[in-house]
mmCIF file of C-alpha atoms in Angstrom:
data_model
loop_
_atom_site.group_PDB
_atom_site.id
_atom_site.type_symbol
_atom_site.label_atom_id
_atom_site.label_comp_id
_atom_site.label_asym_id
_atom_site.label_seq_id
_atom_site.Cartn_x
_atom_site.Cartn_y
_atom_site.Cartn_z
ATOM 1 C CA MET X 1 -248.321 32.737 16.182
ATOM 2 C CA MET X 2 -245.072 30.492 16.395
ATOM 3 C CA ILE X 3 -243.096 29.631 19.295
ATOM 4 C CA ASN X 4 -239.390 28.925 18.842
ATOM 5 C CA PHE X 5 -237.521 26.376 20.793
ATOM 6 C CA GLU X 6 -234.105 25.038 20.743
ATOM 7 C CA LYS X 7 -232.130 21.833 21.887
ATOM 8 C CA LYS X 8 -229.541 22.341 24.339
ATOM 9 C CA GLY X 9 -227.902 19.170 25.163
ATOM 10 C CA GLU X 10 -230.336 16.871 26.760
ATOM 11 C CA TRP X 11 -232.861 19.952 27.217
ATOM 12 C CA LEU X 12 -235.612 21.416 24.925
ATOM 13 C CA VAL X 13 -235.633 24.996 25.931
ATOM 14 C CA MET X 14 -238.497 27.532 25.098
ATOM 15 C CA SER X 15 -240.234 30.654 26.253
ATOM 16 C CA ILE X 16 -243.821 30.553 27.557
ATOM 17 C CA PRO X 17 -245.978 32.460 24.909
ATOM 18 C CA PRO X 18 -248.921 34.575 25.704
ATOM 19 C CA VAL X 19 -251.346 31.934 24.840
ATOM 20 C CA TRP X 20 -250.161 29.809 27.615
ATOM 21 C CA GLU X 21 -249.924 32.647 30.156
ATOM 22 C CA GLY X 22 -251.671 32.008 33.373
ATOM 23 C CA LEU X 23 -251.739 28.152 32.995
ATOM 24 C CA THR X 24 -249.677 26.149 35.543
ATOM 25 C CA PRO X 25 -247.305 23.720 34.260
ATOM 26 C CA GLU X 26 -249.825 20.822 35.495
ATOM 27 C CA GLN X 27 -252.530 22.286 33.121
ATOM 28 C CA LEU X 28 -249.937 22.629 30.357
ATOM 29 C CA PHE X 29 -249.174 18.930 30.632
ATOM 30 C CA GLN X 30 -252.763 17.880 31.198
ATOM 31 C CA GLU X 31 -254.992 20.219 29.131
ATOM 32 C CA VAL X 32 -252.806 21.529 26.234
ATOM 33 C CA TRP X 33 -250.447 18.748 25.562
ATOM 34 C CA LYS X 34 -252.711 16.023 27.150
ATOM 35 C CA ALA X 35 -249.614 14.015 28.070
ATOM 36 C CA PRO X 36 -249.947 10.591 29.690
ATOM 37 C CA LYS X 37 -250.285 10.788 33.567
ATOM 38 C CA LYS X 38 -247.448 8.257 33.847
ATOM 39 C CA GLN X 39 -244.861 10.037 31.897
ATOM 40 C CA THR X 40 -246.011 13.463 33.490
ATOM 41 C CA HIS X 41 -245.338 11.969 36.827
ATOM 42 C CA PHE X 42 -241.961 10.681 35.832
ATOM 43 C CA ILE X 43 -240.935 14.087 34.527
ATOM 44 C CA ARG X 44 -242.038 15.462 37.609
ATOM 45 C CA MET X 45 -240.464 13.153 40.199
ATOM 46 C CA ASN X 46 -237.117 13.185 38.125
ATOM 47 C CA LYS X 47 -237.055 16.989 37.966
ATOM 48 C CA GLU X 48 -236.854 16.860 34.197
ATOM 49 C CA MET X 49 -239.122 20.145 33.961
ATOM 50 C CA LEU X 50 -237.705 23.329 35.008
ATOM 51 C CA ILE X 51 -239.423 26.723 35.036
ATOM 52 C CA ASN X 52 -236.665 29.605 35.135
ATOM 53 C CA GLY X 53 -234.290 26.925 36.629
ATOM 54 C CA LYS X 54 -236.628 25.647 39.246
ATOM 55 C CA SER X 55 -238.332 22.341 39.467
ATOM 56 C CA ASP X 56 -240.858 22.747 42.034
ATOM 57 C CA LEU X 57 -243.263 25.348 40.283
ATOM 58 C CA TRP X 58 -245.737 22.752 39.020
ATOM 59 C CA THR X 59 -248.994 24.669 40.446
ATOM 60 C CA HIS X 60 -247.379 28.247 39.777
ATOM 61 C CA ASN X 61 -249.067 30.271 37.150
ATOM 62 C CA LEU X 62 -246.875 30.624 33.992
ATOM 63 C CA THR X 63 -246.087 34.267 32.768
ATOM 64 C CA LYS X 64 -245.068 35.368 29.456
ATOM 65 C CA GLY X 65 -241.398 34.876 28.746
ATOM 66 C CA ASP X 66 -240.845 32.410 31.640
ATOM 67 C CA CYS X 67 -238.167 29.925 30.332
ATOM 68 C CA ILE X 68 -239.444 26.129 30.355
ATOM 69 C CA ARG X 69 -236.812 23.321 30.151
ATOM 70 C CA LEU X 70 -237.756 19.785 29.398
ATOM 71 C CA LYS X 71 -235.353 16.952 29.624
ATOM 72 C CA LEU X 72 -236.171 15.128 26.488
ATOM 73 C CA PHE X 73 -233.141 13.995 24.513
ATOM 74 C CA GLN X 74 -231.467 11.438 26.460
ATOM 75 C CA GLU X 75 -229.763 8.811 24.152
ATOM 76 C CA GLU X 76 -232.132 5.853 23.626
ATOM 77 C CA ASP X 77 -232.161 2.759 21.507
ATOM 78 C CA PHE X 78 -233.516 3.125 18.096
ATOM 79 C CA GLY X 79 -235.869 0.240 18.644
ATOM 80 C CA VAL X 80 -235.100 -0.944 15.162
ATOM 81 C CA THR X 81 -231.726 -1.959 13.324
ATOM 82 C CA PRO X 82 -230.368 1.083 11.357
ATOM 83 C CA SER X 83 -230.263 0.032 7.797
ATOM 84 C CA TYR X 84 -229.041 2.380 4.719
ATOM 85 C CA MET X 85 -231.747 3.517 2.345
ATOM 86 C CA ASP X 86 -232.567 6.743 0.574
ATOM 87 C CA VAL X 87 -235.057 8.349 2.909
ATOM 88 C CA ASP X 88 -237.187 11.263 1.580
ATOM 89 C CA ILE X 89 -237.483 13.846 4.337
ATOM 90 C CA LEU X 90 -240.560 16.228 3.916
ATOM 91 C CA PHE X 91 -240.186 17.939 7.268
ATOM 92 C CA GLU X 92 -238.013 17.575 10.364
ATOM 93 C CA ASP X 93 -237.187 19.257 13.729
ATOM 94 C CA GLU X 94 -235.803 18.096 16.926
ATOM 95 C CA LEU X 95 -239.181 16.421 17.953
ATOM 96 C CA MET X 96 -240.530 14.710 14.684
ATOM 97 C CA LEU X 97 -240.105 13.941 11.178
ATOM 98 C CA VAL X 98 -242.313 13.291 8.165
ATOM 99 C CA VAL X 99 -241.060 11.086 5.428
ATOM 100 C CA ASN X 100 -242.500 10.173 1.766
ATOM 101 C CA LYS X 101 -242.655 6.453 1.805
ATOM 102 C CA PRO X 102 -242.185 4.792 -1.555
ATOM 103 C CA PRO X 103 -244.535 1.816 -2.318
ATOM 104 C CA GLY X 104 -243.310 -1.515 -1.885
ATOM 105 C CA ILE X 105 -241.713 -1.156 1.486
ATOM 106 C CA ASP X 106 -243.090 -1.812 4.864
ATOM 107 C CA THR X 107 -243.602 1.127 7.574
ATOM 108 C CA HIS X 108 -241.879 -0.815 10.455
ATOM 109 C CA PRO X 109 -240.446 -4.424 10.866
ATOM 110 C CA ASN X 110 -243.096 -7.282 11.145
ATOM 111 C CA SER X 111 -240.860 -10.015 12.246
ATOM 112 C CA PRO X 112 -237.481 -10.050 14.153
ATOM 113 C CA GLY X 113 -234.474 -9.427 11.902
ATOM 114 C CA GLN X 114 -236.547 -7.400 9.233
ATOM 115 C CA THR X 115 -234.126 -4.570 8.119
ATOM 116 C CA ASN X 116 -235.934 -3.278 4.896
ATOM 117 C CA THR X 117 -238.447 -0.996 6.329
ATOM 118 C CA ILE X 118 -238.849 2.857 6.307
ATOM 119 C CA ALA X 119 -238.221 2.667 10.033
ATOM 120 C CA ASN X 120 -234.870 1.093 9.643
ATOM 121 C CA GLY X 121 -233.950 3.804 6.926
ATOM 122 C CA ILE X 122 -234.952 6.573 9.399
ATOM 123 C CA ALA X 123 -232.910 5.018 12.219
ATOM 124 C CA PHE X 124 -229.877 5.006 9.779
ATOM 125 C CA TYR X 125 -230.484 8.486 8.808
ATOM 126 C CA LEU X 126 -230.662 9.697 12.560
ATOM 127 C CA GLN X 127 -227.501 7.661 13.446
ATOM 128 C CA ALA X 128 -225.650 9.240 10.692
ATOM 129 C CA ASN X 129 -226.662 12.687 12.018
ATOM 130 C CA GLY X 130 -225.443 11.860 15.508
ATOM 131 C CA GLU X 131 -229.028 11.456 17.085
ATOM 132 C CA HIS X 132 -229.873 8.350 19.061
ATOM 133 C CA CYS X 133 -233.515 8.385 19.661
ATOM 134 C CA PRO X 134 -236.418 5.720 19.333
ATOM 135 C CA VAL X 135 -238.101 5.651 15.889
ATOM 136 C CA LYS X 136 -241.827 5.724 16.730
ATOM 137 C CA HIS X 137 -244.345 5.878 13.775
ATOM 138 C CA ILE X 138 -247.487 7.715 14.645
ATOM 139 C CA HIS X 139 -249.564 6.124 12.122
ATOM 140 C CA ARG X 140 -248.678 3.465 9.388
ATOM 141 C CA LEU X 141 -249.317 2.917 5.502
ATOM 142 C CA ASP X 142 -249.804 -0.542 3.859
ATOM 143 C CA ARG X 143 -246.572 -1.864 2.120
ATOM 144 C CA ASP X 144 -247.779 -0.832 -1.356
ATOM 145 C CA THR X 145 -249.281 2.605 -0.126
ATOM 146 C CA SER X 146 -247.067 5.572 -0.808
ATOM 147 C CA GLY X 147 -246.746 8.899 0.854
ATOM 148 C CA VAL X 148 -246.595 10.700 4.057
ATOM 149 C CA ILE X 149 -245.740 9.220 7.330
ATOM 150 C CA LEU X 150 -245.294 11.146 10.523
ATOM 151 C CA PHE X 151 -242.587 9.812 13.097
ATOM 152 C CA ALA X 152 -241.843 11.087 16.612
ATOM 153 C CA LYS X 153 -238.224 11.355 17.887
ATOM 154 C CA ASN X 154 -238.957 10.847 21.445
ATOM 155 C CA SER X 155 -241.615 9.014 23.682
ATOM 156 C CA PHE X 156 -242.966 12.502 25.078
ATOM 157 C CA ALA X 157 -243.556 14.021 21.545
ATOM 158 C CA GLY X 158 -244.682 10.621 20.441
ATOM 159 C CA ALA X 159 -247.525 10.334 23.236
ATOM 160 C CA ILE X 160 -248.703 13.876 22.322
ATOM 161 C CA LEU X 161 -248.891 13.212 18.577
ATOM 162 C CA ASP X 162 -250.751 9.760 19.376
ATOM 163 C CA ARG X 163 -253.206 11.690 21.223
ATOM 164 C CA MET X 164 -253.695 14.215 18.416
ATOM 165 C CA LEU X 165 -254.362 11.574 16.074
ATOM 166 C CA GLN X 166 -256.732 9.735 18.254
ATOM 167 C CA GLU X 167 -258.588 12.993 18.661
ATOM 168 C CA ARG X 168 -258.510 13.725 14.982
ATOM 169 C CA ASN X 169 -256.356 16.710 15.150
ATOM 170 C CA ILE X 170 -254.139 15.353 12.620
ATOM 171 C CA LYS X 171 -255.801 15.372 9.244
ATOM 172 C CA ARG X 172 -254.766 13.004 6.706
ATOM 173 C CA THR X 173 -255.657 13.324 2.931
ATOM 174 C CA TYR X 174 -255.187 10.399 0.451
ATOM 175 C CA THR X 175 -255.920 10.232 -3.067
ATOM 176 C CA ALA X 176 -256.921 6.871 -4.950
ATOM 177 C CA ILE X 177 -257.867 5.670 -8.388
ATOM 178 C CA VAL X 178 -260.736 3.518 -8.333
ATOM 179 C CA HIS X 179 -262.516 1.481 -10.938
ATOM 180 C CA GLY X 180 -265.668 2.835 -12.589
ATOM 181 C CA ILE X 181 -267.162 6.388 -12.731
ATOM 182 C CA MET X 182 -268.497 7.440 -9.554
ATOM 183 C CA GLN X 183 -271.823 9.169 -9.773
ATOM 184 C CA LYS X 184 -271.700 10.708 -6.444
ATOM 185 C CA LYS X 185 -269.185 13.468 -6.436
ATOM 186 C CA LYS X 186 -268.933 13.980 -2.698
ATOM 187 C CA GLY X 187 -270.014 12.238 0.302
ATOM 188 C CA LYS X 188 -268.980 9.691 3.085
ATOM 189 C CA ILE X 189 -268.762 6.088 3.663
ATOM 190 C CA ASP X 190 -269.700 4.938 7.064
ATOM 191 C CA ALA X 191 -269.491 1.291 7.340
ATOM 192 C CA PRO X 192 -267.908 -0.834 10.122
ATOM 193 C CA ILE X 193 -264.843 -2.783 9.484
ATOM 194 C CA GLY X 194 -263.846 -6.168 10.745
ATOM 195 C CA ARG X 195 -261.702 -9.147 9.947
ATOM 196 C CA ASP X 196 -262.447 -11.514 7.367
ATOM 197 C CA ARG X 197 -262.721 -15.040 9.088
ATOM 198 C CA HIS X 198 -261.832 -16.562 5.750
ATOM 199 C CA HIS X 199 -258.499 -14.600 5.032
ATOM 200 C CA PRO X 200 -255.571 -14.139 7.342
ATOM 201 C CA THR X 201 -254.912 -10.194 6.402
ATOM 202 C CA ARG X 202 -258.224 -9.305 4.483
ATOM 203 C CA ARG X 203 -260.676 -7.059 6.273
ATOM 204 C CA ARG X 204 -264.330 -6.502 5.308
ATOM 205 C CA VAL X 205 -267.542 -4.479 6.154
ATOM 206 C CA SER X 206 -269.068 -6.195 9.086
ATOM 207 C CA PRO X 207 -272.018 -5.138 11.414
ATOM 208 C CA ASN X 208 -269.869 -6.391 14.452
ATOM 209 C CA GLY X 209 -266.764 -4.485 13.180
ATOM 210 C CA GLN X 210 -265.149 -1.208 14.322
ATOM 211 C CA LYS X 211 -266.665 2.005 13.313
ATOM 212 C CA ALA X 212 -265.139 3.308 10.119
ATOM 213 C CA VAL X 213 -265.724 6.632 8.324
ATOM 214 C CA THR X 214 -264.295 7.742 5.124
ATOM 215 C CA ARG X 215 -265.113 11.091 3.416
ATOM 216 C CA PHE X 216 -264.335 11.488 -0.267
ATOM 217 C CA GLU X 217 -264.569 13.923 -3.175
ATOM 218 C CA VAL X 218 -264.081 13.199 -6.982
ATOM 219 C CA THR X 219 -261.383 15.161 -8.344
ATOM 220 C CA GLU X 220 -261.087 13.428 -11.897
ATOM 221 C CA THR X 221 -262.924 11.030 -14.034
ATOM 222 C CA ASN X 222 -261.316 9.308 -17.024
ATOM 223 C CA LYS X 223 -264.016 7.648 -19.215
ATOM 224 C CA LYS X 224 -261.365 6.121 -21.516
ATOM 225 C CA ASN X 225 -259.886 3.925 -18.743
ATOM 226 C CA ASN X 226 -263.324 3.887 -16.897
ATOM 227 C CA THR X 227 -261.767 5.165 -13.699
ATOM 228 C CA THR X 228 -262.126 7.970 -11.032
ATOM 229 C CA ILE X 229 -259.566 9.739 -8.848
ATOM 230 C CA VAL X 230 -260.957 10.524 -5.523
ATOM 231 C CA ARG X 231 -259.596 12.569 -2.588
ATOM 232 C CA CYS X 232 -260.201 10.905 0.791
ATOM 233 C CA GLN X 233 -259.951 11.891 4.384
ATOM 234 C CA LEU X 234 -260.277 9.704 7.344
ATOM 235 C CA ASP X 235 -262.356 10.043 10.441
ATOM 236 C CA THR X 236 -260.990 6.761 11.576
ATOM 237 C CA GLY X 237 -257.836 4.799 11.091
ATOM 238 C CA ARG X 238 -258.803 1.143 10.423
ATOM 239 C CA THR X 239 -256.575 -1.395 8.571
ATOM 240 C CA HIS X 240 -257.155 -1.190 4.917
ATOM 241 C CA GLN X 241 -259.978 1.300 5.457
ATOM 242 C CA ILE X 242 -260.029 3.081 2.156
ATOM 243 C CA ARG X 243 -259.488 -0.225 0.158
ATOM 244 C CA VAL X 244 -262.153 -2.009 1.956
ATOM 245 C CA HIS X 245 -264.696 0.950 1.740
ATOM 246 C CA PHE X 246 -264.428 1.654 -2.042
ATOM 247 C CA SER X 247 -264.573 -2.083 -2.585
ATOM 248 C CA HIS X 248 -267.784 -2.212 -0.592
ATOM 249 C CA ILE X 249 -269.519 0.540 -2.607
ATOM 250 C CA GLY X 250 -268.757 -1.278 -5.962
ATOM 251 C CA HIS X 251 -265.616 0.833 -6.798
ATOM 252 C CA PRO X 252 -262.374 -1.015 -5.785
ATOM 253 C CA LEU X 253 -258.919 0.554 -6.104
ATOM 254 C CA VAL X 254 -257.166 -0.246 -9.327
ATOM 255 C CA GLY X 255 -254.449 -2.613 -8.937
ATOM 256 C CA ASP X 256 -255.863 -3.799 -5.559
ATOM 257 C CA LEU X 257 -256.021 -7.553 -6.202
ATOM 258 C CA LEU X 258 -257.198 -8.473 -2.465
ATOM 259 C CA TYR X 259 -260.390 -6.354 -2.790
ATOM 260 C CA GLY X 260 -261.422 -6.800 -6.327
ATOM 261 C CA GLY X 261 -259.334 -4.305 -8.212
ATOM 262 C CA LYS X 262 -257.855 -5.313 -11.588
ATOM 263 C CA PRO X 263 -254.062 -5.546 -12.194
ATOM 264 C CA SER X 264 -254.103 -2.450 -14.500
ATOM 265 C CA TYR X 265 -251.711 -0.578 -12.270
ATOM 266 C CA HIS X 266 -248.645 -2.236 -10.498
ATOM 267 C CA ARG X 267 -249.882 -1.768 -6.890
ATOM 268 C CA GLN X 268 -253.047 -0.585 -5.275
ATOM 269 C CA ALA X 269 -253.422 3.087 -6.485
ATOM 270 C CA LEU X 270 -253.217 4.813 -3.113
ATOM 271 C CA HIS X 271 -251.309 7.566 -1.931
ATOM 272 C CA ALA X 272 -251.208 9.430 1.411
ATOM 273 C CA ALA X 273 -251.073 12.877 -0.175
ATOM 274 C CA LYS X 274 -250.950 15.306 2.748
ATOM 275 C CA LEU X 275 -250.788 15.768 6.565
ATOM 276 C CA GLU X 276 -252.089 18.872 8.213
ATOM 277 C CA PHE X 277 -251.902 19.614 12.122
ATOM 278 C CA VAL X 278 -250.683 22.195 14.635
ATOM 279 C CA HIS X 279 -247.278 21.741 15.883
ATOM 280 C CA PRO X 280 -247.758 21.181 19.721
ATOM 281 C CA PHE X 281 -244.790 22.883 20.769
ATOM 282 C CA THR X 282 -244.165 25.748 18.248
ATOM 283 C CA LEU X 283 -247.941 26.181 17.486
ATOM 284 C CA GLU X 284 -247.115 26.541 13.816
ATOM 285 C CA LYS X 285 -249.795 25.112 11.436
ATOM 286 C CA LEU X 286 -248.013 22.728 9.266
ATOM 287 C CA SER X 287 -249.178 21.175 5.903
ATOM 288 C CA ILE X 288 -246.802 18.650 4.634
ATOM 289 C CA SER X 289 -247.618 17.146 1.027
ATOM 290 C CA ALA X 290 -245.990 14.363 -1.082
ATOM 291 C CA PRO X 291 -246.047 14.519 -4.794
ATOM 292 C CA HIS X 292 -248.402 12.229 -6.538
ATOM 293 C CA PRO X 293 -246.900 9.266 -8.158
ATOM 294 C CA TRP X 294 -249.544 9.283 -11.031
#
């Protein structure tokens, strides 16, 4: 089942589908979207949610076909400086977009004045299309990792997507080339990750670190180059997680000099290949892929 919505000025307009029938708007916000209480309170107090044109029906049961309006599209600052670059858009609607990040570029500015990140490029793209909304990344990729990144176009959608990621309802699939021929064809690496006291950016497996779980499956082996291509899925999203975990089991990523890889590839051989999740407003099952660079 898929629900259609449309943007009308500052408002998102949609009809209540059968699956939400019988819920109150309160339940829709709290139990279905799991929106933050502070945002829900703000929307309620400022009458930015209307059911059939009325703002006082928060505890009334919804019926199929009721018209819900949410004021989500006020003009806001991008949060970053728009800067032209060629942005590869894989999916877009009024609430979110997914881009294919090239390697060698940061996800977002790490210092004041930095303008050469994918977030700056998205801000320019939105500005050129007449949209003025915050550029909010839902997750990030390392500078030298390529592939899919999800961005929200407003704080309400961003908060819902953040919660979905936190609850593992956004499935992320990566591919990596690692050194050595892996004997185990499928499994999981469950090893906590913490900071390395001896290096400003490196992480390491540490008993006092945060829980980190990586599931993997071998997709191809190359005996000539002594490498293995693995497909990975993250149960957690720790900094450098895949890189640390494969280095820990003796199979560092090709090109990953920070974690013991050899410079036989021009960067760490890691690619965010696919995102899968159910769109929180349309209920469409989305599967968005970025083509492999190798």
